[in-house]
Amino acid sequence: MQPPTRRFLATVVALALALLPALAFSPAALAREPPIAYGFPPPPLHGVVIALDPGHNGGNAAHASEIAKLVWIGTMWKPCNKVGTTTPSGYTEHAFTFDVAKRLKADLEALGATVYMTRTTDTGVGPCIDVRGRFGASVFAAIEVSIHGDGAASSAHGFFVMKPGLVRGWTDDIYDSSARLATAMRDGLVAGGLSIANYYATDGLKTRTDLGTLNWSNVPVVEIEMGNMKNAGDAARMASTTGRAKYAAGLVLGIRRYMGK
Ligand code: ZN
């Protein structure tokens, strides 16, 4: 048998070299490779769990005795829940908080976050403020954001963020981080074009030791009065879909600011 010619050997070597790159893309090689090496970084809030608490509930008004039941909040006894306020034309706080929370949930999920809400309908009763406060830790959330609307004098307008004060044995673990969260949420809402309250709070921030949702939390928590439903300008914004989308967008900016993402 004739030995292979030089030309034949050269062809075999060239073919082997040409096939080498294909080996790098074999199923086994692809399985080893982390996705980020292919230029698809995860979305900014990937892996972040967030708890949202839309204040009040649509069924509360019809269950007065149930929501009046007192619960201990570390500093005092408070009603389990309340009906909430309304705009002069009757748009309710519970509808407002639920809609803003749903919009915020969708916005955060689009950024990769996992979001849980203390209530998933606007027709139920409660839950009580102690349950709302414990909710964040129960779903292993990084933070909990409680959404409300205020019912103050008609001249008062703008949002403010309430953070837990130091209550020994209750908020020791979350009071520093909650203060940082409150500042980030305030700054995010301002960046989103929303105005700081012209009443009650200082620079849009207020410390409270009498709120069950804050005292019971074991994750950084804030409760935000997004606007005053008794003020004509705030009420118009709160009752409109574009206004509620603007509130949700501002809350996203605040959450991203706190997360550094
Ligand atoms: Zn409220």
Short mmCIF file of C-alpha atoms and ligand atoms in Angstrom, two decimals:
data_model
loop_
_atom_site.label_atom_id
_atom_site.label_comp_id
_atom_site.label_asym_id
_atom_site.label_seq_id
_atom_site.Cartn_x
_atom_site.Cartn_y
_atom_site.Cartn_z
CA MET A 1 0.00 0.00 0.00
CA GLN A 2 1.26 3.48 -0.91
CA PRO A 3 2.07 5.83 2.04
CA PRO A 4 -0.25 8.90 2.18
CA THR A 5 1.03 11.80 0.17
CA ARG A 6 2.04 15.14 1.81
CA ARG A 7 -0.99 16.72 0.15
CA PHE A 8 -3.36 14.22 1.78
CA LEU A 9 -1.80 14.77 5.24
CA ALA A 10 -2.11 18.55 4.84
CA THR A 11 -5.83 18.14 4.02
CA VAL A 12 -6.44 16.02 7.15
CA VAL A 13 -4.71 18.58 9.41
CA ALA A 14 -6.59 21.51 7.81
CA LEU A 15 -9.93 19.70 8.31
CA ALA A 16 -9.16 18.97 11.98
CA LEU A 17 -8.26 22.63 12.62
CA ALA A 18 -11.47 23.77 10.91
CA LEU A 19 -13.58 21.53 13.16
CA LEU A 20 -11.96 22.65 16.46
CA PRO A 21 -14.22 25.72 16.97
CA ALA A 22 -17.28 23.49 16.60
CA LEU A 23 -16.10 21.49 19.61
CA ALA A 24 -16.24 24.65 21.76
CA PHE A 25 -19.99 24.96 20.98
CA SER A 26 -20.85 21.32 21.67
CA PRO A 27 -23.84 20.83 24.05
CA ALA A 28 -21.42 19.93 26.87
CA ALA A 29 -19.43 23.15 26.40
CA LEU A 30 -22.63 25.25 26.29
CA ALA A 31 -23.87 23.70 29.52
CA ARG A 32 -20.65 24.71 31.31
CA GLU A 33 -20.75 28.31 30.12
CA PRO A 34 -22.48 30.90 32.35
CA PRO A 35 -25.13 32.88 30.36
CA ILE A 36 -23.49 36.23 31.14
CA ALA A 37 -20.50 35.26 28.94
CA TYR A 38 -22.85 35.47 25.95
CA GLY A 39 -23.72 39.12 26.62
CA PHE A 40 -27.16 38.78 28.29
CA PRO A 41 -26.81 40.27 31.79
CA PRO A 42 -29.77 39.63 34.11
CA PRO A 43 -32.35 42.45 34.54
CA PRO A 44 -31.47 44.97 37.30
CA LEU A 45 -33.79 43.60 40.01
CA HIS A 46 -33.25 39.90 39.21
CA GLY A 47 -33.24 37.92 42.45
CA VAL A 48 -34.73 40.77 44.53
CA VAL A 49 -37.89 39.95 46.52
CA ILE A 50 -40.16 42.89 47.39
CA ALA A 51 -43.28 42.98 49.58
CA LEU A 52 -46.02 45.52 48.80
CA ASP A 53 -48.82 46.43 51.18
CA PRO A 54 -51.80 48.18 49.56
CA GLY A 55 -53.47 49.86 52.56
CA HIS A 56 -57.04 48.99 53.65
CA ASN A 57 -59.40 46.72 51.66
CA GLY A 58 -62.70 47.03 49.77
CA GLY A 59 -64.62 44.76 52.14
CA ASN A 60 -63.59 46.57 55.33
CA ALA A 61 -66.58 48.98 55.38
CA ALA A 62 -69.06 46.08 55.47
CA HIS A 63 -67.14 44.32 58.29
CA ALA A 64 -66.87 47.08 60.91
CA SER A 65 -66.63 44.87 64.02
CA GLU A 66 -64.10 42.52 62.42
CA ILE A 67 -61.67 45.32 61.51
CA ALA A 68 -62.26 47.15 64.82
CA LYS A 69 -60.80 44.20 66.76
CA LEU A 70 -57.72 45.44 68.64
CA VAL A 71 -54.21 44.13 67.98
CA TRP A 72 -51.05 44.79 70.05
CA ILE A 73 -48.33 46.69 68.16
CA GLY A 74 -45.57 46.86 70.78
CA THR A 75 -46.43 50.37 71.98
CA MET A 76 -50.24 50.25 72.18
CA TRP A 77 -53.39 48.51 71.04
CA LYS A 78 -54.67 49.54 67.60
CA PRO A 79 -57.67 48.55 65.45
CA CYS A 80 -56.93 45.56 63.19
CA ASN A 81 -57.60 47.73 60.14
CA LYS A 82 -59.60 50.76 58.98
CA VAL A 83 -61.86 51.69 56.08
CA GLY A 84 -59.55 54.46 54.81
CA THR A 85 -60.40 57.83 53.28
CA THR A 86 -61.87 59.01 49.95
CA THR A 87 -61.63 61.96 47.56
CA PRO A 88 -64.52 64.50 47.73
CA SER A 89 -66.07 62.76 44.71
CA GLY A 90 -65.90 59.34 46.41
CA TYR A 91 -62.82 57.66 44.91
CA THR A 92 -61.64 55.38 47.72
CA GLU A 93 -58.22 55.00 49.30
CA HIS A 94 -58.45 51.19 49.11
CA ALA A 95 -59.03 51.32 45.33
CA PHE A 96 -56.16 53.80 44.96
CA THR A 97 -53.64 51.79 47.00
CA PHE A 98 -54.58 48.55 45.27
CA ASP A 99 -54.23 50.02 41.78
CA VAL A 100 -50.89 51.70 42.53
CA ALA A 101 -49.58 48.45 44.09
CA LYS A 102 -50.63 46.41 41.03
CA ARG A 103 -48.91 48.89 38.70
CA LEU A 104 -45.81 48.92 40.90
CA LYS A 105 -45.76 45.10 41.00
CA ALA A 106 -45.87 44.92 37.18
CA ASP A 107 -43.13 47.58 36.85
CA LEU A 108 -40.87 45.77 39.34
CA GLU A 109 -41.47 42.37 37.73
CA ALA A 110 -40.53 43.85 34.35
CA LEU A 111 -37.19 44.73 35.98
CA GLY A 112 -36.76 41.13 37.17
CA ALA A 113 -38.00 41.40 40.78
CA THR A 114 -40.23 38.91 42.56
CA VAL A 115 -43.16 40.75 44.18
CA TYR A 116 -45.70 39.66 46.81
CA MET A 117 -48.69 41.69 48.03
CA THR A 118 -50.41 41.58 51.44
CA ARG A 119 -53.74 41.40 49.59
CA THR A 120 -54.39 40.25 46.03
CA THR A 121 -57.97 41.50 45.63
CA ASP A 122 -59.77 44.75 46.52
CA THR A 123 -62.92 43.04 47.77
CA GLY A 124 -61.69 41.23 50.91
CA VAL A 125 -61.41 42.21 54.59
CA GLY A 126 -58.11 43.18 56.27
CA PRO A 127 -55.60 41.68 56.79
CA CYS A 128 -54.89 43.22 60.22
CA ILE A 129 -51.91 45.57 60.54
CA ASP A 130 -49.86 43.03 62.54
CA VAL A 131 -50.21 40.51 59.70
CA ARG A 132 -49.31 43.21 57.17
CA GLY A 133 -46.23 44.06 59.22
CA ARG A 134 -45.03 40.45 59.49
CA PHE A 135 -45.70 39.81 55.80
CA GLY A 136 -42.33 40.97 54.40
CA ALA A 137 -40.28 38.52 56.46
CA SER A 138 -42.77 35.72 55.78
CA VAL A 139 -42.05 35.92 52.04
CA PHE A 140 -38.31 36.56 52.60
CA ALA A 141 -38.59 40.05 51.09
CA ALA A 142 -35.67 42.50 51.10
CA ILE A 143 -38.06 45.37 51.90
CA GLU A 144 -41.75 46.11 52.46
CA VAL A 145 -43.47 49.21 51.08
CA SER A 146 -46.91 50.12 52.44
CA ILE A 147 -49.02 52.39 50.22
CA HIS A 148 -51.67 54.79 51.56
CA GLY A 149 -53.47 58.03 50.78
CA ASP A 150 -54.09 60.71 53.40
CA GLY A 151 -57.30 62.47 54.41
CA ALA A 152 -56.04 65.83 55.73
CA ALA A 153 -57.24 69.48 55.47
CA SER A 154 -57.95 70.44 51.85
CA SER A 155 -55.05 72.94 51.73
CA ALA A 156 -52.52 70.18 52.53
CA HIS A 157 -50.88 68.45 49.56
CA GLY A 158 -47.95 66.26 48.53
CA PHE A 159 -46.52 62.93 49.71
CA PHE A 160 -44.63 61.94 52.86
CA VAL A 161 -42.83 58.78 53.92
CA MET A 162 -43.28 57.34 57.43
CA LYS A 163 -40.49 55.24 58.97
CA PRO A 164 -40.41 53.25 62.22
CA GLY A 165 -38.95 54.89 65.31
CA LEU A 166 -36.85 52.87 67.74
CA VAL A 167 -39.11 50.58 69.79
CA ARG A 168 -36.91 48.35 71.99
CA GLY A 169 -37.43 44.69 71.27
CA TRP A 170 -39.51 45.50 68.20
CA THR A 171 -37.76 47.71 65.62
CA ASP A 172 -34.11 47.54 66.83
CA ASP A 173 -33.26 45.34 63.85
CA ILE A 174 -34.92 47.39 61.11
CA TYR A 175 -34.96 50.99 62.25
CA ASP A 176 -31.62 52.07 60.70
CA SER A 177 -32.24 50.30 57.39
CA SER A 178 -35.82 51.60 57.29
CA ALA A 179 -34.52 55.18 57.70
CA ARG A 180 -32.26 54.62 54.67
CA LEU A 181 -35.21 53.14 52.76
CA ALA A 182 -37.40 56.15 53.68
CA THR A 183 -34.81 58.62 52.36
CA ALA A 184 -34.36 56.62 49.15
CA MET A 185 -38.13 56.45 48.60
CA ARG A 186 -38.49 60.21 49.23
CA ASP A 187 -35.69 60.97 46.76
CA GLY A 188 -37.09 58.53 44.19
CA LEU A 189 -40.56 60.10 44.33
CA VAL A 190 -39.04 63.58 43.94
CA ALA A 191 -36.98 62.31 40.97
CA GLY A 192 -40.27 60.98 39.55
CA GLY A 193 -41.71 64.51 39.57
CA LEU A 194 -43.85 64.22 42.73
CA SER A 195 -44.01 66.96 45.37
CA ILE A 196 -43.07 66.63 49.04
CA ALA A 197 -45.89 67.32 51.50
CA ASN A 198 -46.39 70.94 52.59
CA TYR A 199 -47.70 69.71 55.98
CA TYR A 200 -47.06 67.30 58.87
CA ALA A 201 -43.69 65.82 57.79
CA THR A 202 -40.22 67.40 57.60
CA ASP A 203 -38.62 67.19 54.14
CA GLY A 204 -41.15 64.47 53.32
CA LEU A 205 -40.12 62.22 56.24
CA LYS A 206 -41.89 61.36 59.51
CA THR A 207 -40.85 58.93 62.28
CA ARG A 208 -43.70 56.95 63.90
CA THR A 209 -43.84 54.45 66.76
CA ASP A 210 -47.63 53.98 66.66
CA LEU A 211 -48.06 52.14 63.34
CA GLY A 212 -48.55 48.37 63.50
CA THR A 213 -47.35 47.71 59.95
CA LEU A 214 -44.02 49.36 60.81
CA ASN A 215 -43.54 47.96 64.35
CA TRP A 216 -44.32 44.38 63.37
CA SER A 217 -41.97 44.32 60.37
CA ASN A 218 -38.76 42.31 60.44
CA VAL A 219 -37.53 43.72 57.12
CA PRO A 220 -36.82 47.39 56.26
CA VAL A 221 -40.25 49.02 55.93
CA VAL A 222 -41.90 52.34 55.11
CA GLU A 223 -45.50 53.50 54.95
CA ILE A 224 -46.13 56.22 52.38
CA GLU A 225 -49.01 58.71 52.19
CA MET A 226 -48.83 59.23 48.43
CA GLY A 227 -51.03 62.33 48.49
CA ASN A 228 -53.90 64.03 50.30
CA MET A 229 -57.19 62.72 48.90
CA LYS A 230 -59.00 65.81 50.31
CA ASN A 231 -56.84 68.20 48.23
CA ALA A 232 -58.22 69.00 44.76
CA GLY A 233 -54.87 68.71 42.94
CA ASP A 234 -53.76 65.52 44.68
CA ALA A 235 -57.24 63.98 44.33
CA ALA A 236 -57.25 64.60 40.57
CA ARG A 237 -53.86 62.90 40.24
CA MET A 238 -54.78 59.99 42.52
CA ALA A 239 -58.08 59.35 40.71
CA SER A 240 -56.48 59.29 37.23
CA THR A 241 -54.70 56.34 35.62
CA THR A 242 -51.83 58.55 34.44
CA GLY A 243 -51.45 59.92 37.97
CA ARG A 244 -51.32 56.43 39.49
CA ALA A 245 -48.77 55.33 36.86
CA LYS A 246 -46.67 58.35 37.89
CA TYR A 247 -46.84 57.33 41.58
CA ALA A 248 -45.80 53.76 40.67
CA ALA A 249 -42.89 55.04 38.55
CA GLY A 250 -41.67 57.22 41.43
CA LEU A 251 -41.85 54.27 43.82
CA VAL A 252 -39.77 52.19 41.39
CA LEU A 253 -37.11 54.91 41.36
CA GLY A 254 -37.04 54.90 45.17
CA ILE A 255 -36.75 51.12 45.43
CA ARG A 256 -33.94 51.02 42.85
CA ARG A 257 -32.17 53.82 44.70
CA TYR A 258 -32.31 51.86 47.98
CA MET A 259 -31.15 48.66 46.26
CA GLY A 260 -28.37 50.50 44.41
CA LYS A 261 -29.66 48.90 41.18
ZN ZN B 1 -54.53 54.64 54.85
#
